[in-house]
Structures are given as structure tokens and as C-alpha cells.
Amino acid sequence: MVSSQVLQKTLDELKNITKVDLSILNLDGTILVSTLVDEQVDHATVRQFVESPADSQILQERYFFKVFDDTNVEYVLVSSGNMNDPYLIGRVAVSQIQNLIIAYKERLDKNNFIQNLLLDNLLLVDIYNRAKKLRIETNSRRIVFMVETAAEKDTGAMEKVRSLFTGRPQDFITAIDEHSVIVVKELRDGEDYGEMNRLARLIADTLQPEQQEMIRISYGNVVDEIKNVSRSYKEAQMALEVGKIFHPDKSVIPYSNLGIGRLIYQLPIPLCKMFMREVFGEQLPDTFDEETLMTINKFFENNLNVSETSRQLYVHRNTLVYRLEKLEKSTGLDIRVFDDALTFKIAMMVVRYMEYMQKQNP
């Protein structure tokens, strides 16, 4: 329902304009929010008013109003003051709060619909029927972003992301789990993947100052129908996981740019182990010493260029050649040769994938 902060802000704004004090009570007489610091209300009087057939009543020189949610009484509003017309202002406040209740219920219904849509919990006929009822366009181009947050249930991150999409009623911000914020964005004419990448970086820049760990944002492909939104969500999920494994230094990971990591991520672990045994036997890449791993990584970074690698490692060319030949003797792979280098590179990525999966499923 409507948060206390929103209700308090609404009453404060009305008080500033009208100079009439207002309070909102629960049905048992407990004060929920008020413009008066020391507001006192008799609980029994409030309960009697709630049970009465009257929509409004003067009690203890104050005006009491029922605030309805459909046909059910949700709150009791109290209006008091010597200036202006507390009865008229009370009526205005009731109307304002009832409109807030309707708006929040609609947002809650839409949020529930989007969550079930992402999780594939709806039948095809239900998707279109509920979308029509909630006035959600079914044939718009949409894309799903996944924002990983460091803290569980980070409401601050959710609100910051939401603030970037104000004025876009067809964009939806929700959460499926405790560690991520999901954005279902409707694309305007002319918006493309380049614009989506810039938007992802804007989200990262907005959230990063308050996060100790690096913010990671992934996004799926654009879909043309609302029934396919869950596909874009699953793509964003995969992109986030693949990015954490194979691109740990990247904050923005699009599904369309995962490279060979996409293939390795979908391999079953038994097949990975078989491949590793075929290539290395018992001498796996994760058993190499730090110097060897640094040499290998730098050699790959420099596109198998011996001279440039030796220069960046501050070692003599012959020293680098010796290290590479030593690696060849232990693994049977000469990474100065393209085919062997490709096999070794893939094997190192497979090891990284296996280590990540082991951590996820100890």
C-alpha cells in the first residue's frame, strides 16, 4: 500500500497550502502520519466512527473522514484548524489519498504482472489479457537490463534506478531476487543497442559511488512482443553470469557480445573435465606457478608476439623462449603455434568456468 513517507509528504504539502492540520489514522485509532507533533486521538472514538455508516463526522471539534479502498475503509483522516475550511480541506485530502491508493495498487498490479512475465509464470492468453487490462502495450520493442547490487534488498539502488526512468510509464523497474534490479525498457523510435549501452553505463555511473564492489549490468536482445520479454530476461541473466566468469573487469555486459564464453558456459561439467584430461592430463593450468601464468597471459595479450611480450615482462627474449619451451615440455602445447595457443586459451577459460561452478555448487 502507500508508504508512510508518501502520505506524510502529501499531508505536509496540503498543510503548507491550506494551514489546516491533517492526520491519517489506522482503523484501530493509531496515528500513522500527522502534521501535528503532539496529536492525540481517542482510539475508542475512532473505532466507533469506523463501524458507523457515516462517511464523515464531527468528533471532539475535529472532522473525521473515512478513506476508502474500493468499498473498504483503509484509513481515517482527521482535519482540524481555525483557518480556512477544515471540512472542505479534509474532503480534498481524502480525494488525494484515495487517488494515491488507486495509483499504488495499479503499480503493484503491474509489478506483479511483470515479475510473472519475466519468470514465465503466465499462459499466453493471460499475458495479453492482463496486459490489456493494465494498459500495457503488447507490440512495443523492449529490452531487459539486469543490475547486480552488492547488498541484499538494496532499496536505495532500486530508487536510484527508478529515478532515471521517471516520465516513462511503459518502463518497469522491479526485482526478482535479493541481489539484482530488473529494468524492462520500452525502446523509442531510433533507439538501438548503442543507446542501450550508453544507458547501461549511465546506470553504472549513478550507482557506483555508493557501492564498494564494482557494479555489473547486463542486458539481453531487443524483443518485439511482450510474450518474448522473458527471453530477453534469460539472456540478461546469462550475460551477467558469463561476464562474471570471463570478463570480471567489465561493468557492462551485453548478451550479444559474450564471445566464446557463451559456448563454454553451456557445457556440462563432465564434458569439461574430459576435455581437460585430454589436453593436459594431470597438469592443469590452475596448478601452474604465478610466473608461468603471468607469462602466458601477457603472451596472449600481445597476440603471440615474443618480442613485445619480453619487453613488457622486462625479460630477455631468450628467457621468454625458455619459459615457453618449458611450458611445451610439461603440457605438450607450443603456444607460439596458433592451434596450440587456441587450445590452451580455451582450456584456461574452461578451468575458470569449472572453478566458478564449483564455488556456486560446493
XYZ file of C-alpha atoms in Angstrom:
362
model
C 0.000 0.000 0.000
C 1.002 3.690 0.032
C 4.165 4.223 2.078
C 4.152 6.376 5.208
C 6.736 8.688 3.639
C 4.446 9.449 0.707
C 1.446 10.012 2.976
C 3.438 12.331 5.234
C 4.709 14.331 2.275
C 1.150 14.670 0.944
C -0.163 15.970 4.273
C 2.772 18.372 4.677
C 2.152 19.857 1.233
C -1.573 20.297 1.952
C -0.779 21.879 5.325
C 1.644 24.360 3.732
C -1.022 25.425 1.237
C -4.140 25.453 3.449
C -2.778 25.911 7.014
C -5.116 23.092 8.093
C -3.640 20.281 10.203
C -4.259 16.767 8.962
C -3.678 13.297 10.398
C -4.079 9.816 8.940
C -5.005 7.012 11.334
C -5.215 3.273 11.092
C -8.637 1.761 11.741
C -7.748 0.991 15.369
C -7.027 4.688 16.046
C -3.224 4.511 15.813
C -1.738 7.636 14.248
C 0.082 6.737 11.047
C 1.222 10.203 9.918
C 0.312 13.718 11.028
C 1.210 17.371 10.596
C 0.825 17.792 14.382
C 3.697 16.750 16.629
C 1.545 16.013 19.681
C -1.658 14.798 18.022
C -3.839 12.796 20.435
C -6.871 10.761 19.354
C -9.179 8.572 21.400
C -8.924 5.076 19.939
C -12.419 4.050 21.000
C -13.913 7.103 19.269
C -12.128 6.212 16.028
C -13.288 2.603 16.133
C -16.894 3.724 16.723
C -16.671 6.062 13.729
C -15.241 3.269 11.516
C -18.141 0.992 12.449
C -20.740 3.716 11.842
C -22.456 4.135 8.435
C -21.335 7.779 8.133
C -18.520 8.737 5.711
C -17.650 11.822 7.761
C -18.401 13.105 11.233
C -17.525 15.911 13.668
C -15.952 14.458 16.808
C -14.097 16.337 19.548
C -14.243 19.562 17.467
C -12.441 17.873 14.593
C -13.631 16.454 11.289
C -13.240 12.702 10.778
C -13.372 11.170 7.288
C -13.255 7.630 6.005
C -10.690 6.960 3.268
C -11.826 4.092 1.046
C -10.006 1.496 -0.997
C -12.816 0.484 -3.342
C -15.622 -0.240 -0.839
C -13.375 -0.983 2.139
C -12.265 1.616 4.678
C -8.461 1.862 4.504
C -7.692 4.889 6.720
C -9.343 7.536 8.846
C -8.394 11.136 8.104
C -8.696 13.853 10.770
C -8.862 17.515 9.795
C -8.632 20.388 12.274
C -7.828 24.082 12.293
C -9.323 27.533 12.748
C -8.307 28.954 9.387
C -9.967 28.237 6.025
C -12.471 25.387 5.951
C -11.196 22.189 7.634
C -14.180 20.222 6.296
C -13.529 21.223 2.666
C -9.765 20.672 3.031
C -10.486 17.286 4.602
C -12.563 16.302 1.593
C -9.763 17.382 -0.750
C -7.239 15.368 1.291
C -9.461 12.273 1.176
C -9.720 12.543 -2.601
C -5.946 12.956 -2.887
C -5.202 9.920 -0.723
C -7.773 7.724 -2.486
C -6.157 8.604 -5.814
C -2.783 7.654 -4.343
C -4.200 4.293 -3.252
C -5.502 3.642 -6.774
C -2.162 4.625 -8.338
C -0.167 2.440 -5.955
C -2.486 -0.518 -6.489
C -2.076 -0.173 -10.237
C 1.695 -0.025 -9.865
C 1.611 -3.077 -7.613
C -0.540 -4.963 -10.125
C 1.816 -4.026 -12.954
C 4.834 -5.026 -10.899
C 3.277 -8.416 -10.153
C 2.459 -8.880 -13.841
C 5.997 -8.002 -14.967
C 7.565 -10.354 -12.407
C 5.393 -13.265 -13.538
C 6.065 -12.360 -17.159
C 9.831 -12.476 -16.614
C 9.609 -15.823 -14.818
C 7.390 -17.418 -17.485
C 4.597 -17.971 -14.962
C 1.776 -16.881 -17.288
C -0.111 -18.607 -20.045
C -0.007 -16.881 -23.418
C -3.685 -15.889 -23.240
C -3.183 -14.480 -19.725
C -0.255 -12.361 -20.882
C -2.333 -10.497 -23.451
C -5.479 -10.287 -21.334
C -3.677 -8.860 -18.302
C -1.561 -6.525 -20.421
C -4.733 -5.100 -21.973
C -6.362 -4.702 -18.563
C -3.281 -2.905 -17.199
C -2.996 -0.743 -20.337
C 0.431 -2.110 -21.259
C 1.300 -2.030 -24.961
C 1.879 -5.567 -26.263
C 3.722 -4.918 -29.533
C 6.368 -2.438 -28.380
C 10.088 -3.125 -28.734
C 11.530 -3.945 -25.301
C 14.806 -4.974 -23.739
C 15.650 -6.262 -20.248
C 18.510 -4.945 -18.114
C 19.808 -6.729 -15.029
C 21.637 -4.633 -12.431
C 23.571 -6.622 -9.832
C 23.727 -4.917 -6.434
C 26.243 -5.719 -3.709
C 23.798 -5.582 -0.804
C 20.701 -7.716 -0.308
C 17.370 -5.961 -0.884
C 19.103 -2.693 -1.757
C 16.083 -0.364 -1.864
C 18.391 2.619 -2.349
C 19.706 1.147 -5.601
C 16.148 0.404 -6.715
C 15.055 4.011 -6.136
C 18.136 5.424 -7.892
C 17.470 3.263 -10.931
C 13.787 4.209 -10.819
C 14.714 7.909 -10.796
C 16.446 7.500 -14.176
C 13.177 6.386 -15.776
C 10.734 8.992 -14.460
C 8.290 10.101 -17.098
C 8.465 6.719 -18.845
C 5.290 4.890 -17.706
C 5.952 1.966 -20.059
C 9.347 1.256 -18.460
C 9.189 -1.080 -15.464
C 11.670 -1.438 -12.603
C 11.295 -4.479 -10.378
C 13.262 -7.165 -8.528
C 13.187 -10.942 -8.868
C 15.780 -11.790 -6.238
C 17.610 -10.020 -3.402
C 20.750 -9.103 -5.337
C 19.516 -7.509 -8.548
C 17.300 -4.818 -10.001
C 15.488 -5.584 -13.265
C 14.607 -2.919 -15.834
C 12.143 -3.738 -18.606
C 12.624 -0.858 -21.004
C 10.445 0.119 -23.930
C 12.521 1.402 -26.856
C 11.554 4.574 -28.642
C 11.928 5.071 -32.383
C 15.591 5.382 -33.270
C 16.931 3.814 -30.068
C 19.382 0.996 -30.775
C 21.962 -1.158 -28.988
C 24.423 1.726 -28.898
C 21.901 3.772 -26.934
C 21.243 0.799 -24.643
C 24.963 0.505 -23.922
C 25.131 4.201 -23.012
C 22.100 3.772 -20.751
C 23.735 0.805 -19.006
C 26.849 2.877 -18.357
C 24.696 5.726 -17.025
C 23.080 3.320 -14.546
C 26.506 2.031 -13.510
C 27.855 5.563 -13.029
C 24.777 6.503 -10.977
C 25.084 3.552 -8.601
C 28.855 3.072 -8.398
C 29.750 5.922 -5.972
C 27.785 4.259 -3.151
C 28.865 0.670 -3.910
C 32.093 -0.842 -2.601
C 32.129 -3.567 -5.235
C 32.009 -2.961 -8.981
C 28.505 -2.615 -10.369
C 27.712 -5.102 -13.135
C 24.930 -4.518 -15.631
C 23.869 -6.899 -18.365
C 21.146 -6.723 -20.987
C 19.531 -9.136 -23.423
C 18.422 -8.706 -27.012
C 15.547 -6.498 -28.148
C 12.196 -8.306 -28.487
C 9.184 -7.127 -30.462
C 6.330 -8.699 -28.480
C 5.537 -8.725 -24.791
C 5.389 -12.539 -24.732
C 9.136 -12.613 -25.526
C 10.233 -10.348 -22.671
C 11.160 -13.412 -20.590
C 13.617 -14.421 -23.332
C 15.434 -11.111 -23.064
C 15.487 -11.548 -19.269
C 17.068 -15.012 -19.552
C 19.648 -13.594 -21.957
C 20.489 -10.844 -19.474
C 20.843 -13.475 -16.737
C 23.280 -15.496 -18.838
C 25.216 -12.383 -19.832
C 25.668 -11.413 -16.185
C 26.969 -14.867 -15.221
C 29.246 -15.199 -18.254
C 30.565 -11.691 -17.630
C 31.469 -12.502 -14.032
C 33.377 -15.593 -15.158
C 35.194 -14.453 -18.279
C 35.070 -10.625 -18.145
C 35.484 -9.735 -14.435
C 36.851 -6.272 -15.274
C 33.802 -5.224 -17.325
C 30.862 -3.419 -15.727
C 28.537 -3.611 -18.759
C 27.954 -6.981 -20.436
C 25.595 -7.241 -23.429
C 24.290 -10.677 -24.353
C 25.204 -10.056 -27.991
C 28.910 -9.727 -27.140
C 29.772 -12.756 -24.981
C 32.150 -14.416 -27.431
C 33.325 -17.973 -26.833
C 32.383 -17.647 -23.162
C 28.758 -18.150 -24.225
C 29.603 -21.627 -25.561
C 31.769 -22.688 -22.628
C 29.109 -21.589 -20.121
C 26.643 -24.066 -21.619
C 28.996 -27.054 -21.451
C 28.258 -29.774 -18.861
C 30.974 -30.098 -16.213
C 31.730 -33.815 -17.005
C 32.470 -32.838 -20.606
C 34.761 -30.036 -19.409
C 36.687 -32.452 -17.191
C 37.083 -34.896 -20.077
C 38.438 -32.120 -22.308
C 40.921 -31.022 -19.664
C 42.244 -34.545 -19.181
C 42.680 -34.958 -22.920
C 44.646 -31.732 -23.219
C 46.686 -31.610 -20.009
C 46.442 -34.919 -18.252
C 47.083 -34.187 -14.577
C 48.934 -30.886 -15.199
C 46.005 -28.446 -15.204
C 46.530 -24.698 -15.856
C 45.413 -23.803 -12.327
C 48.434 -25.722 -10.971
C 50.954 -23.507 -12.800
C 53.032 -21.086 -10.745
C 52.343 -17.350 -10.826
C 55.307 -16.571 -13.086
C 54.142 -19.085 -15.700
C 50.559 -17.804 -15.651
C 51.727 -14.184 -15.958
C 53.920 -15.134 -18.916
C 51.062 -16.954 -20.649
C 48.549 -14.155 -20.115
C 50.932 -11.463 -21.316
C 51.852 -13.562 -24.358
C 48.177 -13.845 -25.311
C 47.595 -10.119 -24.681
C 50.312 -9.355 -27.217
C 48.900 -11.687 -29.888
C 51.701 -14.269 -29.550
C 54.384 -11.651 -30.202
C 57.576 -12.829 -28.473
C 59.485 -9.542 -28.760
C 56.684 -7.338 -27.379
C 55.911 -9.797 -24.574
C 59.549 -9.975 -23.447
C 59.728 -6.157 -23.486
C 56.607 -5.796 -21.307
C 57.780 -8.513 -18.921
C 61.231 -6.881 -18.675
C 62.964 -10.164 -19.540
C 65.381 -11.140 -22.313
C 63.819 -12.687 -25.407
C 65.745 -15.915 -24.796
C 64.360 -16.062 -21.229
C 60.813 -15.861 -22.561
C 61.546 -18.525 -25.187
C 62.934 -20.759 -22.420
C 59.754 -20.345 -20.380
C 57.560 -21.167 -23.384
C 59.630 -24.247 -24.223
C 59.418 -25.373 -20.590
C 55.631 -25.000 -20.796
C 55.610 -27.059 -24.005
C 57.503 -29.893 -22.316
C 55.013 -30.052 -19.422
C 51.809 -29.738 -21.473
C 52.705 -30.844 -24.986
C 51.401 -27.497 -26.321
C 53.588 -24.897 -28.020
C 51.587 -21.713 -27.585
C 53.780 -19.964 -30.181
C 51.774 -22.029 -32.686
C 48.271 -20.719 -33.326
C 46.403 -24.040 -32.991
C 48.112 -24.896 -29.700
C 47.606 -21.334 -28.437
C 43.890 -21.555 -29.249
C 43.578 -24.894 -27.434
C 45.434 -23.524 -24.423
C 43.327 -20.339 -24.316
C 40.078 -22.305 -24.420
C 41.383 -24.658 -21.738
C 42.167 -21.755 -19.410
C 38.641 -20.415 -19.912
C 37.204 -23.866 -19.191
C 39.197 -24.017 -15.937
C 37.845 -20.615 -14.925
C 34.310 -21.805 -15.673
C 34.772 -25.007 -13.674
C 36.151 -23.082 -10.680
C 33.204 -20.675 -10.779
C 30.652 -23.502 -10.933
C 32.362 -25.269 -8.058
C 32.025 -22.143 -5.915
C 28.355 -21.861 -6.835
C 27.682 -25.528 -6.054
C 30.177 -26.563 -3.350
